[in-house]
mmCIF file with all atom_site columns, C-alpha atoms in Angstrom:
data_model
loop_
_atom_site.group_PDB
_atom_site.id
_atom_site.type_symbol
_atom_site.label_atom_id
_atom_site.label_alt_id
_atom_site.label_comp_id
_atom_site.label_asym_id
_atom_site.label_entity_id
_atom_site.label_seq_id
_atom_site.pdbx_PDB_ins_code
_atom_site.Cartn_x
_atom_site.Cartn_y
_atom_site.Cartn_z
_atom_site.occupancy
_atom_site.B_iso_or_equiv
_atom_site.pdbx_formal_charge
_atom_site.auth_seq_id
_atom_site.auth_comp_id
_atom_site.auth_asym_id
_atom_site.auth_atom_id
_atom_site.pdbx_PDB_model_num
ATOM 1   C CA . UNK A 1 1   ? -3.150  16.769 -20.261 1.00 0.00 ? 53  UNK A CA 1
ATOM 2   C CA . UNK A 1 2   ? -3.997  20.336 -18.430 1.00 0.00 ? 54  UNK A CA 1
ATOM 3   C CA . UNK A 1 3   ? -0.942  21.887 -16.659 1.00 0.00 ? 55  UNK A CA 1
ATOM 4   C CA . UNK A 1 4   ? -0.597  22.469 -13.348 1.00 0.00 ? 56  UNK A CA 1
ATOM 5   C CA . UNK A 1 5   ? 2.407   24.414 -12.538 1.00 0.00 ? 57  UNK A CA 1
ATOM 6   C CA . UNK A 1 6   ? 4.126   24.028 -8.745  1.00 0.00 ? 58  UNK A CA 1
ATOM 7   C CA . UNK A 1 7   ? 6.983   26.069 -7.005  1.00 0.00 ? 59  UNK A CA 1
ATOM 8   C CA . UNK A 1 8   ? 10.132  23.949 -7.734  1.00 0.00 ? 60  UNK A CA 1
ATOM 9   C CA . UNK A 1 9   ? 11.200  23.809 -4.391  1.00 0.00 ? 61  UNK A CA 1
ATOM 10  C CA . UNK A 1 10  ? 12.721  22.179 -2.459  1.00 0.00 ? 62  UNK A CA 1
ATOM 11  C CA . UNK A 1 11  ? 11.607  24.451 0.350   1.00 0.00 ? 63  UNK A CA 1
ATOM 12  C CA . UNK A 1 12  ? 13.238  24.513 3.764   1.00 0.00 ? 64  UNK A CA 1
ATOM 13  C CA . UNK A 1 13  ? 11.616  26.030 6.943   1.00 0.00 ? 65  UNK A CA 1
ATOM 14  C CA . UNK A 1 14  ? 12.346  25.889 10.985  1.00 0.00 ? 66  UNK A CA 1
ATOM 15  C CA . UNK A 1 15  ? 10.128  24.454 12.528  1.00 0.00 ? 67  UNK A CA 1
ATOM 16  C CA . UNK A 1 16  ? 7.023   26.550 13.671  1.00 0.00 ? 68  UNK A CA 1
ATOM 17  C CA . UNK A 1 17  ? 7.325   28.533 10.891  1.00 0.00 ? 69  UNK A CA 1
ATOM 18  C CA . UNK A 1 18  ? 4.879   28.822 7.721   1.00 0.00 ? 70  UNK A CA 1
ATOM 19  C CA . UNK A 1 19  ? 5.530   27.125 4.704   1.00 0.00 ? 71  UNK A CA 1
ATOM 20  C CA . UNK A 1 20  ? 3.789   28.583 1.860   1.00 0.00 ? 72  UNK A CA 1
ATOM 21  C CA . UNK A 1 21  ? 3.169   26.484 -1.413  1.00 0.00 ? 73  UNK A CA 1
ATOM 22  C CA . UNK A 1 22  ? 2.151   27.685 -4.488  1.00 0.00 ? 74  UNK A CA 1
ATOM 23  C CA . UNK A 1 23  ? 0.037   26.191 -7.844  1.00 0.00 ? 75  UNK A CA 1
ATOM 24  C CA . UNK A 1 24  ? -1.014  27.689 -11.224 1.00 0.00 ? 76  UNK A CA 1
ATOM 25  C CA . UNK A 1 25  ? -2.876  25.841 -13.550 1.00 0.00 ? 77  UNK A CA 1
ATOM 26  C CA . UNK A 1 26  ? -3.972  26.182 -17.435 1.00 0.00 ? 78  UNK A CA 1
ATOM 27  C CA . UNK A 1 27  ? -7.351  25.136 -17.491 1.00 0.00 ? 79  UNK A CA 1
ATOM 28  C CA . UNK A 1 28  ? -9.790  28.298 -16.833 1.00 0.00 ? 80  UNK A CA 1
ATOM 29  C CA . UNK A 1 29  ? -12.339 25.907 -16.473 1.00 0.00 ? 81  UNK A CA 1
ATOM 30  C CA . UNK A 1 30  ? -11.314 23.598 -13.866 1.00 0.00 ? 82  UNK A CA 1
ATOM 31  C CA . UNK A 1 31  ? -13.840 23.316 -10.665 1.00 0.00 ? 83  UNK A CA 1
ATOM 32  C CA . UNK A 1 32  ? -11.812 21.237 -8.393  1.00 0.00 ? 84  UNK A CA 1
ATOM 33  C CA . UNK A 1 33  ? -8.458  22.113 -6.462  1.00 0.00 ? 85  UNK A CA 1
ATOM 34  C CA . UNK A 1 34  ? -6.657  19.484 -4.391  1.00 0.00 ? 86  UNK A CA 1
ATOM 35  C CA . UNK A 1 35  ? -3.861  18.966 -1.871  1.00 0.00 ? 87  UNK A CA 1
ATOM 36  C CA . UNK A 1 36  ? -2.122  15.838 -1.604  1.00 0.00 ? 88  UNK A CA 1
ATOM 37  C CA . UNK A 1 37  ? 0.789   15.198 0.636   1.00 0.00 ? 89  UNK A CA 1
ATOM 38  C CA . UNK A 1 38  ? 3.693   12.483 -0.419  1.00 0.00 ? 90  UNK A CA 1
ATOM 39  C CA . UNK A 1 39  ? 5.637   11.117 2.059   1.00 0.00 ? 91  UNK A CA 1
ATOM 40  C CA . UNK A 1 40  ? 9.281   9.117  0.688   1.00 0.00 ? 92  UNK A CA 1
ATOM 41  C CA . UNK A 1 41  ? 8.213   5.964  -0.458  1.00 0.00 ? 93  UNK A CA 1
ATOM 42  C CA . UNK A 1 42  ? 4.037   6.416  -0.248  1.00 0.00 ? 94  UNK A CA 1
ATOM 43  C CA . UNK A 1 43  ? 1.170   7.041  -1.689  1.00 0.00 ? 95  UNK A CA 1
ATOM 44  C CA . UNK A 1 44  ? -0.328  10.173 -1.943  1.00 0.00 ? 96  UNK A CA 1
ATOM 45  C CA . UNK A 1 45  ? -2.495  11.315 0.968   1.00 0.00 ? 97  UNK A CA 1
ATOM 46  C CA . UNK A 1 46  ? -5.597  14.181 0.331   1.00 0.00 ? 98  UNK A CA 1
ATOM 47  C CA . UNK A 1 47  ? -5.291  16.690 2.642   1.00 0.00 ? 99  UNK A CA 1
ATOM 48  C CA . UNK A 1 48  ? -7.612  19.693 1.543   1.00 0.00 ? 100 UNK A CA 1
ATOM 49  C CA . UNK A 1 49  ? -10.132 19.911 -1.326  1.00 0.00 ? 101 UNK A CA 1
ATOM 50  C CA . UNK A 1 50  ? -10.909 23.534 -1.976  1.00 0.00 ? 102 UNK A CA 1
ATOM 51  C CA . UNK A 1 51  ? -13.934 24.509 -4.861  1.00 0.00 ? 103 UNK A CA 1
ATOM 52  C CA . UNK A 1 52  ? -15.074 27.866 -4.247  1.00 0.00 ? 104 UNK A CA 1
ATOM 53  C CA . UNK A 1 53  ? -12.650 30.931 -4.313  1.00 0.00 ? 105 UNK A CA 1
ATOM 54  C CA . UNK A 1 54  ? -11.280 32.451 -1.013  1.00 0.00 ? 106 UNK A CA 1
ATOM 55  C CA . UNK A 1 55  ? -9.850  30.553 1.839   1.00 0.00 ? 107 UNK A CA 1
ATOM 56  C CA . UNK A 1 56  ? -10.527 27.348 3.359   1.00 0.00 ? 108 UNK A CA 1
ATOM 57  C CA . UNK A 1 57  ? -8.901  26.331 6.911   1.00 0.00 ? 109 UNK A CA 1
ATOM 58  C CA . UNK A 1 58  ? -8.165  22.969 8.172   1.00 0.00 ? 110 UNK A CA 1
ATOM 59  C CA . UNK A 1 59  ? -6.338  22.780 11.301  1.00 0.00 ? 111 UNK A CA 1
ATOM 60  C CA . UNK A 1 60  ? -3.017  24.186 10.558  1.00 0.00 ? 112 UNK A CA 1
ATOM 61  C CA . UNK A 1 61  ? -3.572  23.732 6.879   1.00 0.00 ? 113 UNK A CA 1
ATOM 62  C CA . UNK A 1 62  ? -5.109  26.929 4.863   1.00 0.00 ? 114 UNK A CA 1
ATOM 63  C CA . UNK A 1 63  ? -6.023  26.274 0.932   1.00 0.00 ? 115 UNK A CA 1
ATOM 64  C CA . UNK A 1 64  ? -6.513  29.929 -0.562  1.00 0.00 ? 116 UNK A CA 1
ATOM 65  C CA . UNK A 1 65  ? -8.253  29.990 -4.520  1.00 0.00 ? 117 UNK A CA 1
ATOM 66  C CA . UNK A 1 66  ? -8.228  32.426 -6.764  1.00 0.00 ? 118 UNK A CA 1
ATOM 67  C CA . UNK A 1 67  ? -10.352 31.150 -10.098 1.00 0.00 ? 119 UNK A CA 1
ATOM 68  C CA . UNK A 1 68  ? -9.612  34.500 -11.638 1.00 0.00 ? 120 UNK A CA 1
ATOM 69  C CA . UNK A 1 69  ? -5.514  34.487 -11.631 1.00 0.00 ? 121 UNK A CA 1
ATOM 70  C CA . UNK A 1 70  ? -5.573  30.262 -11.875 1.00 0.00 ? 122 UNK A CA 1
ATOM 71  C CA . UNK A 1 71  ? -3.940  30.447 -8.776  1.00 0.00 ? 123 UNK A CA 1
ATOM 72  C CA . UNK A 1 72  ? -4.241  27.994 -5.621  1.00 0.00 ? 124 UNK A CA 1
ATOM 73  C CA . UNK A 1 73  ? -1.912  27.830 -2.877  1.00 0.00 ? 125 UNK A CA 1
ATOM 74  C CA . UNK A 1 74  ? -1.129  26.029 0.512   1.00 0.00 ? 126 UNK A CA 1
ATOM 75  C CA . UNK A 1 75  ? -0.432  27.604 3.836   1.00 0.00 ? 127 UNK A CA 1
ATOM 76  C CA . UNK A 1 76  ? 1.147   25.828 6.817   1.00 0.00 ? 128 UNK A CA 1
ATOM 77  C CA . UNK A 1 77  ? 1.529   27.387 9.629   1.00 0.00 ? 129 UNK A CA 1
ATOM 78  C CA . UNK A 1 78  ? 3.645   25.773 12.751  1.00 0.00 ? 130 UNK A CA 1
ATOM 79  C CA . UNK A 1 79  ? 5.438   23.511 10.490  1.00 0.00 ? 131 UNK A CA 1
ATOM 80  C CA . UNK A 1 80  ? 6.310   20.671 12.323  1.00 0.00 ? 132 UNK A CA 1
ATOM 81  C CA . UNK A 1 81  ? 9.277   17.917 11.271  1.00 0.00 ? 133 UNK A CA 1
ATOM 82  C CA . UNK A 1 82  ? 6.108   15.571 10.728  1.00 0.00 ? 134 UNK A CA 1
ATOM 83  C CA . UNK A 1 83  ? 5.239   17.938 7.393   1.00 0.00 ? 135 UNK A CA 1
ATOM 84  C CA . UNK A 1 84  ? 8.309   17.603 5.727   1.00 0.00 ? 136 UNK A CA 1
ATOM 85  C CA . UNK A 1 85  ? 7.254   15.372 2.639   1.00 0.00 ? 137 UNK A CA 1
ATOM 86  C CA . UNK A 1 86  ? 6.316   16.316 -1.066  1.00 0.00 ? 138 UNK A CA 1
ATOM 87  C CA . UNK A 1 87  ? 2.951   18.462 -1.801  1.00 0.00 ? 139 UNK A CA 1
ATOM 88  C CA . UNK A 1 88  ? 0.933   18.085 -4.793  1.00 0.00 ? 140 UNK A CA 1
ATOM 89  C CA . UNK A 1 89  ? -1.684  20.301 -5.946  1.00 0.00 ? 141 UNK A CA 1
ATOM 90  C CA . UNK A 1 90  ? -4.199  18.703 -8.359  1.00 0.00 ? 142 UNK A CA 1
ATOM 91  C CA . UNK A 1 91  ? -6.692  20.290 -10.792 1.00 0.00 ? 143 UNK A CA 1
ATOM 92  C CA . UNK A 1 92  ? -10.575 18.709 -11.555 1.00 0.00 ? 144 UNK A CA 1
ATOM 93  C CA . UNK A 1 93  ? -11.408 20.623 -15.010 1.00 0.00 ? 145 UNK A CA 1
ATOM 94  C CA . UNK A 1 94  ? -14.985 19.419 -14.673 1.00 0.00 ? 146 UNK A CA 1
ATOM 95  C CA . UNK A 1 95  ? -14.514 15.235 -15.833 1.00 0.00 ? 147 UNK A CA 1
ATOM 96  C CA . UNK A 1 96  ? -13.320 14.005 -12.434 1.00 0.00 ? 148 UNK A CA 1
ATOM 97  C CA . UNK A 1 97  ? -10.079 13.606 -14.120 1.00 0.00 ? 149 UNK A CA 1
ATOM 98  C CA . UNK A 1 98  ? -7.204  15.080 -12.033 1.00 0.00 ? 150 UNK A CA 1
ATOM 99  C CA . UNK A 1 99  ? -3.656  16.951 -13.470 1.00 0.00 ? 151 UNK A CA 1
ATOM 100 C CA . UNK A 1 100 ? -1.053  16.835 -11.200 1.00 0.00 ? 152 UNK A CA 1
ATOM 101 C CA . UNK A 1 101 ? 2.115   19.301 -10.796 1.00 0.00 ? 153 UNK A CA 1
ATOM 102 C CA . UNK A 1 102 ? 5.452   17.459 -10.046 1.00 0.00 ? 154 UNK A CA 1
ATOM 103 C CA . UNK A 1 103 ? 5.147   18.302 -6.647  1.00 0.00 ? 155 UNK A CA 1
ATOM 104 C CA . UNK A 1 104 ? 6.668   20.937 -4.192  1.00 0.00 ? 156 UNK A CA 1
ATOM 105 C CA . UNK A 1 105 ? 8.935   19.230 -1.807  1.00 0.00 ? 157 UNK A CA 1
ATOM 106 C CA . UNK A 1 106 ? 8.938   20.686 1.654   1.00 0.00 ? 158 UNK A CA 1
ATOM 107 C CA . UNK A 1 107 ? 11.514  20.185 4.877   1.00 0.00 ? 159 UNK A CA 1
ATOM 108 C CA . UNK A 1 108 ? 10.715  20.992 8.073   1.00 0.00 ? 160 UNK A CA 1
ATOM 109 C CA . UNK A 1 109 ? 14.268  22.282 9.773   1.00 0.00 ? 161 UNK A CA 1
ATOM 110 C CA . UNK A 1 110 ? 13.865  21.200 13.775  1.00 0.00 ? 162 UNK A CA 1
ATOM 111 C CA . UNK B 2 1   ? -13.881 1.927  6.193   1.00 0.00 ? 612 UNK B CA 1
ATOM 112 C CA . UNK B 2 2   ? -10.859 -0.369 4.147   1.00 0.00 ? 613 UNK B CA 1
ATOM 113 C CA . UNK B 2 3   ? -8.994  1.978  2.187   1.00 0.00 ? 614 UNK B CA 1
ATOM 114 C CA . UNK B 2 4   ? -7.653  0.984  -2.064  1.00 0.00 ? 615 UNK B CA 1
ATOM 115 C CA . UNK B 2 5   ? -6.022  -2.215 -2.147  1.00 0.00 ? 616 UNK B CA 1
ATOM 116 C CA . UNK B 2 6   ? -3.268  -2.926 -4.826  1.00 0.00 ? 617 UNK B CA 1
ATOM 117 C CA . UNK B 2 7   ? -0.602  -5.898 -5.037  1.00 0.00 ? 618 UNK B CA 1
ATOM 118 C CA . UNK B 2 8   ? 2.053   -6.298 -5.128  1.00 0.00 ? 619 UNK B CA 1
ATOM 119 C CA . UNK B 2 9   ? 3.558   -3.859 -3.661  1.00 0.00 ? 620 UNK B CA 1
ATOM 120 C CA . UNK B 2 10  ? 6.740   -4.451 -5.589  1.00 0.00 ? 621 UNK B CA 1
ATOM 121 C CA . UNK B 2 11  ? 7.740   -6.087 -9.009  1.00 0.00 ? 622 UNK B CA 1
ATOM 122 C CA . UNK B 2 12  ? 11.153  -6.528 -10.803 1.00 0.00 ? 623 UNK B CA 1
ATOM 123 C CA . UNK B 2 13  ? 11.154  -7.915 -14.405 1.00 0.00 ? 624 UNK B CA 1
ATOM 124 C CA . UNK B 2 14  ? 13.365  -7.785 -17.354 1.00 0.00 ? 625 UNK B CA 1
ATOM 125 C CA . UNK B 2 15  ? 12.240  -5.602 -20.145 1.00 0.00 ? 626 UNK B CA 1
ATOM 126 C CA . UNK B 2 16  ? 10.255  -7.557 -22.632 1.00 0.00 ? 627 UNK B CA 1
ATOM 127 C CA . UNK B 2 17  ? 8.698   -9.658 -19.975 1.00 0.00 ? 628 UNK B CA 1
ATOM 128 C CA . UNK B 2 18  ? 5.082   -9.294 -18.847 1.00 0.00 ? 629 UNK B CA 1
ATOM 129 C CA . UNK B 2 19  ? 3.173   -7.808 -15.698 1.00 0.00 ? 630 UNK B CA 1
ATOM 130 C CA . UNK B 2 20  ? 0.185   -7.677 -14.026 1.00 0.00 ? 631 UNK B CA 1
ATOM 131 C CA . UNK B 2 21  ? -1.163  -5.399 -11.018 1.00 0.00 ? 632 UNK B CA 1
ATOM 132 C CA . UNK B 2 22  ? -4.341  -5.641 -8.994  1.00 0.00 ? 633 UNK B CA 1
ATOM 133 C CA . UNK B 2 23  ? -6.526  -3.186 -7.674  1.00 0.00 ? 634 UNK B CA 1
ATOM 134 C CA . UNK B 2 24  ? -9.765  -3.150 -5.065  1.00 0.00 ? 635 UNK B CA 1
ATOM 135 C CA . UNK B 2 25  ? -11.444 -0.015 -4.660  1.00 0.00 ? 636 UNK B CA 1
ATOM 136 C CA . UNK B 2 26  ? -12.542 1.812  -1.344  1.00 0.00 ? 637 UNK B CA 1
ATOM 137 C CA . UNK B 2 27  ? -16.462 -0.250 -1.305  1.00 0.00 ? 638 UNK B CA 1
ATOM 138 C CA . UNK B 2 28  ? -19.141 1.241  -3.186  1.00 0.00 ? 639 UNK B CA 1
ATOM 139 C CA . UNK B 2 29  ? -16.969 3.519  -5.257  1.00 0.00 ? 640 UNK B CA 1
ATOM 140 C CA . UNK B 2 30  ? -17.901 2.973  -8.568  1.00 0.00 ? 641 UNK B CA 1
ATOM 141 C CA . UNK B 2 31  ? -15.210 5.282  -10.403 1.00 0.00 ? 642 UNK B CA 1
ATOM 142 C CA . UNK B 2 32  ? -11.326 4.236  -10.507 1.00 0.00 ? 643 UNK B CA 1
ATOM 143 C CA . UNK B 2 33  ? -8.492  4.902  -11.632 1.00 0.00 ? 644 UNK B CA 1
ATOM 144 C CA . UNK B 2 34  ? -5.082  4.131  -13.011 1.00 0.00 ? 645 UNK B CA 1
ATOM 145 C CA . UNK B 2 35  ? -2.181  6.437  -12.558 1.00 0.00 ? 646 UNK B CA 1
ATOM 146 C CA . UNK B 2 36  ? 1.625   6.012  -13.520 1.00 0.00 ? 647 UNK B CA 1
ATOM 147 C CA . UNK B 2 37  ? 3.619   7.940  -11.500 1.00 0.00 ? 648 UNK B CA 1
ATOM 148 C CA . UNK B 2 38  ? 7.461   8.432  -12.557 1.00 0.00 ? 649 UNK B CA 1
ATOM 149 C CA . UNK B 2 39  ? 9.875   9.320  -10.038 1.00 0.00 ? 650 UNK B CA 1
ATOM 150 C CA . UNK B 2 40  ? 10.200  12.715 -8.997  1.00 0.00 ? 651 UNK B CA 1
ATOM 151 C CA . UNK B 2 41  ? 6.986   13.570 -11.474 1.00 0.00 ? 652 UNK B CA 1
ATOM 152 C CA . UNK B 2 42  ? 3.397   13.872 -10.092 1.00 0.00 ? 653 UNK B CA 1
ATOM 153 C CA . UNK B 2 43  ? 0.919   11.107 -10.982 1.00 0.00 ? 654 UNK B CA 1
ATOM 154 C CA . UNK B 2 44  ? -0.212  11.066 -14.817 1.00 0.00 ? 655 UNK B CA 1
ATOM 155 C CA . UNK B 2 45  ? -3.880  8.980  -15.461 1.00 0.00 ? 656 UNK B CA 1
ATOM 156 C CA . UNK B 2 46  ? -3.361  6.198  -17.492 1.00 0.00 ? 657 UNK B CA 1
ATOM 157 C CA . UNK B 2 47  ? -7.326  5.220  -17.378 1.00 0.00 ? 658 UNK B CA 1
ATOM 158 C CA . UNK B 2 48  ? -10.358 5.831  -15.662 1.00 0.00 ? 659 UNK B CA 1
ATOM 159 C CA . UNK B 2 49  ? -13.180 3.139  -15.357 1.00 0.00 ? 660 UNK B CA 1
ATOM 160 C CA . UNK B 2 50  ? -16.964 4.098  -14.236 1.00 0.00 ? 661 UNK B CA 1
ATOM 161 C CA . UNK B 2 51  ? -18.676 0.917  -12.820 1.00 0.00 ? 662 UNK B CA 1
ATOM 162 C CA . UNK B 2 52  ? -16.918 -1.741 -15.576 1.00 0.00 ? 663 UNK B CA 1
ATOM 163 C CA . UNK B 2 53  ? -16.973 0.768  -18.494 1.00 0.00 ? 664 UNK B CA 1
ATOM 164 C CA . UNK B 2 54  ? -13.970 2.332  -19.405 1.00 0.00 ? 665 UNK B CA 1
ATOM 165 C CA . UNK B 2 55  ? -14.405 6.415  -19.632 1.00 0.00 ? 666 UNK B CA 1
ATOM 166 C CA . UNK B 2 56  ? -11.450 7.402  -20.834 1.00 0.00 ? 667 UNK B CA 1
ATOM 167 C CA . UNK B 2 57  ? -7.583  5.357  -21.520 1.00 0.00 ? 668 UNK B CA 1
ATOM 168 C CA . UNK B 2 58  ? -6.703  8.363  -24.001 1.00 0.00 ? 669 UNK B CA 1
ATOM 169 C CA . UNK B 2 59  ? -3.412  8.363  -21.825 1.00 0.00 ? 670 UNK B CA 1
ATOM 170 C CA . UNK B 2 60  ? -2.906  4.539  -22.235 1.00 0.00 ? 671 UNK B CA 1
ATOM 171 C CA . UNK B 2 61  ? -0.001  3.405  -24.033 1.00 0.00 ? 672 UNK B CA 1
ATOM 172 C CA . UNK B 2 62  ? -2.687  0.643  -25.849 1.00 0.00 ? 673 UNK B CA 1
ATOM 173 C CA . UNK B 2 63  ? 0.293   -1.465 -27.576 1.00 0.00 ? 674 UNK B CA 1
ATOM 174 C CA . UNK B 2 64  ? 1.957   -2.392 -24.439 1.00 0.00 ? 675 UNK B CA 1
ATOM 175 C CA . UNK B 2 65  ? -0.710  -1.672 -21.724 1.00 0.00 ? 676 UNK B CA 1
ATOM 176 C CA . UNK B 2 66  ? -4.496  -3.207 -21.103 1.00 0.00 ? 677 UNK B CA 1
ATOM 177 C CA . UNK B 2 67  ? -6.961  -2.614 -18.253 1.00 0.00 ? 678 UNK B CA 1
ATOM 178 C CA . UNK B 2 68  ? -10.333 -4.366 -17.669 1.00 0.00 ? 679 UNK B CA 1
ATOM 179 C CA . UNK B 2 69  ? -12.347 -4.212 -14.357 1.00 0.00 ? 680 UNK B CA 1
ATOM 180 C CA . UNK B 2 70  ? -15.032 -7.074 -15.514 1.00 0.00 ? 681 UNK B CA 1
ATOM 181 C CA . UNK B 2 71  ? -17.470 -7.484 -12.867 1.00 0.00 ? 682 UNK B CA 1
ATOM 182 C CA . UNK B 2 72  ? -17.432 -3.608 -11.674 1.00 0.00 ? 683 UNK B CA 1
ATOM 183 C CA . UNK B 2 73  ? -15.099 -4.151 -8.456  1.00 0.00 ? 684 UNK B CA 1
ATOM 184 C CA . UNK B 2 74  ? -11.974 -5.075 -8.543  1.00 0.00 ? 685 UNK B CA 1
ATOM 185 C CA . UNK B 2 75  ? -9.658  -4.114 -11.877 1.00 0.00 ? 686 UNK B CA 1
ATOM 186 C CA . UNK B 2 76  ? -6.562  -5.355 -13.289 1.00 0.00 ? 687 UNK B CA 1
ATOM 187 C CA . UNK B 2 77  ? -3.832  -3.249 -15.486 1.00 0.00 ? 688 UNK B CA 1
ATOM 188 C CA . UNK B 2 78  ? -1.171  -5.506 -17.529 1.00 0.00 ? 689 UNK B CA 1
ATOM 189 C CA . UNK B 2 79  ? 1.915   -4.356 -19.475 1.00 0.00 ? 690 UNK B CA 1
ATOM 190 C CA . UNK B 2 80  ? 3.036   -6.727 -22.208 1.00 0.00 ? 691 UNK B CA 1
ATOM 191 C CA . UNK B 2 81  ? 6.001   -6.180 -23.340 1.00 0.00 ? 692 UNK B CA 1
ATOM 192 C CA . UNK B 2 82  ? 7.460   -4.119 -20.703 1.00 0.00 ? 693 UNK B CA 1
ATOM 193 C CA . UNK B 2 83  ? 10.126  -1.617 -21.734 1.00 0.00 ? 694 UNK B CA 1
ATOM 194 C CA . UNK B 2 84  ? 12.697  -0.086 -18.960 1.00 0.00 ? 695 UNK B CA 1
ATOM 195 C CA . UNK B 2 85  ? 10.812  3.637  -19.441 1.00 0.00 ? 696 UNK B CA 1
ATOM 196 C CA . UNK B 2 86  ? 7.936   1.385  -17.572 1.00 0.00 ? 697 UNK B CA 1
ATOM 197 C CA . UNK B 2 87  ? 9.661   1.675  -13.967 1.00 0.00 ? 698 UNK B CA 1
ATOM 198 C CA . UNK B 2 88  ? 7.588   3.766  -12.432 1.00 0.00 ? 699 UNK B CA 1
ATOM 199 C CA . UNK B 2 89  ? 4.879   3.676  -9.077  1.00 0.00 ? 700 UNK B CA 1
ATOM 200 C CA . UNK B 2 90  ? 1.417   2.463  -10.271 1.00 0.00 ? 701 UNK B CA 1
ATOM 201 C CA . UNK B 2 91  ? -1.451  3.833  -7.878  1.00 0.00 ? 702 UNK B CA 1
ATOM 202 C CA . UNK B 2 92  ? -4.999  2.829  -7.924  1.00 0.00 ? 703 UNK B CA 1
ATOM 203 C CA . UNK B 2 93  ? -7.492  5.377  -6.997  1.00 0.00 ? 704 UNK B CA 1
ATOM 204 C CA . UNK B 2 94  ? -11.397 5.246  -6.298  1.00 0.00 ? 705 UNK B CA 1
ATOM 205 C CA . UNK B 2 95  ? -13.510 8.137  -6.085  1.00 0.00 ? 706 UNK B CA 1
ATOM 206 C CA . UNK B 2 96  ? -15.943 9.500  -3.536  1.00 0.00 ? 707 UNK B CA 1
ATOM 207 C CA . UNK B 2 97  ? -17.951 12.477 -4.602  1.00 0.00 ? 708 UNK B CA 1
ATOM 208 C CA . UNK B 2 98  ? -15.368 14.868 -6.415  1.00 0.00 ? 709 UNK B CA 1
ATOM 209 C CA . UNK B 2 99  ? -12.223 13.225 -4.295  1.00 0.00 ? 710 UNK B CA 1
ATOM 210 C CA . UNK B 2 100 ? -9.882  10.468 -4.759  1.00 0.00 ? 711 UNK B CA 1
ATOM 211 C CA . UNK B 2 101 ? -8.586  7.897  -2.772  1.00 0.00 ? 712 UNK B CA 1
ATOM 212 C CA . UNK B 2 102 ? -5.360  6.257  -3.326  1.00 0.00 ? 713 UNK B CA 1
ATOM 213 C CA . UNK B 2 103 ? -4.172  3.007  -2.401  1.00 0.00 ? 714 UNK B CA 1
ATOM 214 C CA . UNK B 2 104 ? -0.569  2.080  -1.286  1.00 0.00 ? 715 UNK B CA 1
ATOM 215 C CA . UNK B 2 105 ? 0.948   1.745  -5.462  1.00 0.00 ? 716 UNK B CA 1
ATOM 216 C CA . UNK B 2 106 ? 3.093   -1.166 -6.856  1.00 0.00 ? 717 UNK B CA 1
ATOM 217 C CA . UNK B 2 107 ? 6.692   -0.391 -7.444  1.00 0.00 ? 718 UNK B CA 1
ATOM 218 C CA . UNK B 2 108 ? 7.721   -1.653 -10.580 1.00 0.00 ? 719 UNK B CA 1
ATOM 219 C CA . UNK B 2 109 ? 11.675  -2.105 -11.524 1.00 0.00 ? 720 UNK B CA 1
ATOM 220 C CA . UNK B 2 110 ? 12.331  -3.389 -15.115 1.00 0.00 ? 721 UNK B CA 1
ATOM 221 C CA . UNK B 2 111 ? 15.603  -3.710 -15.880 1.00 0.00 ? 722 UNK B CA 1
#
């Protein structure tokens, strides 16, 4: 399977603060970047889908690609307690098949 | 719009014994998909059905672990003999466009 590399985490933040998550992957010619979030216990939830390079903004969540360095990441800014669950970024290399990283796990500090 | 449906939502079996999980698909989504998800691990695709043809189960451990999804729908995924390396979540996912929908997983113990 492609790799999709994650920051290890865990990563603690106050609230209102930005958490910044960060995902390198192996396949140069993937097409697709995802964001799930994971809370304890549940499925995985999509939260952005980003497939063009530069930045995409969703409410308080901000995907940023970068084909060239096989680099996505995840911004979110005013982190609130409700955000504090585990992030997965997941790669499309073309097949609709997805790779997923382990996961960046993320608490929200109120 | 009904999200993926799966049951159960949890299992406990002895290794050696046999399984079987259910999946129904977000409606009109004609792609789905298996996933195995170990703790602490993101989700790894087991197989990946388009309509009732099977795409690609390259991932699929094929001496313990079947799929079918017969009349295009619904699918089922069966483990026979299951070994204790099998605990894991199992989600279903559909797909819509180039994203995928997951449905609530079954936890499965074997002990």
């Amino acid at each position: 399977q492609k790799e999709v590399e994650q920051n290890s985490g865990p990563l603690s933040v106050p609230e209102g603060a930005i958490a910044s998550l960060n995902c390198t992957y192996s396949d140069r010619g993937s097409q697709s970047f995802f964001w799930y979030r994971q809370y304890s216990g549940k499925s995985p939830e999509l939260i952005m889908s980003i497939y063009s390079n530069g930045d995409k903004e969703d409410g308080r969540f901000t995907a940023q690609l970068n084909k060239a360095s096989q680099y996505v990441s995840l911004l979110i800014r005013d982190s609130q307690p409700s955000d504090s669950a585990t992030y997965l970024c997941a790669v499309d290399g073309g097949d609709y098949k997805l790779s997923f990283g382990a996961g960046t796990t993320v608490t929200v500090r109120a | 719009e009904a999200g993926v449906a799966q049951s159960p939502r949890y299992k406990i079996i002895e290794k050696r014994q046999s399984v079987a999980f259910w999946c129904n698909p977000i409606s009109g989504h004609a792609t789905l998909y298996w996933y195995q998800q170990i703790l602490g691990q993101g989700p790894k695709l087991l197989i990946q059905f388009q309509n009732n043809g099977v795409v690609d189960d390259s991932q699929l451990p094929k001496d313990r672990f079947s799929a079918e999804r017969l009349k295009g729908v619904d699918s089922t995924l069966k483990i026979q003999p299951a070994k204790l390396e099998d605990s894991a979540v199992y989600l279903c996912a559909s797909r819509q466009g180039p994203e995928q929908y997951f449905g609530p997983g079954t936890r499965l113990t074997v002990t």
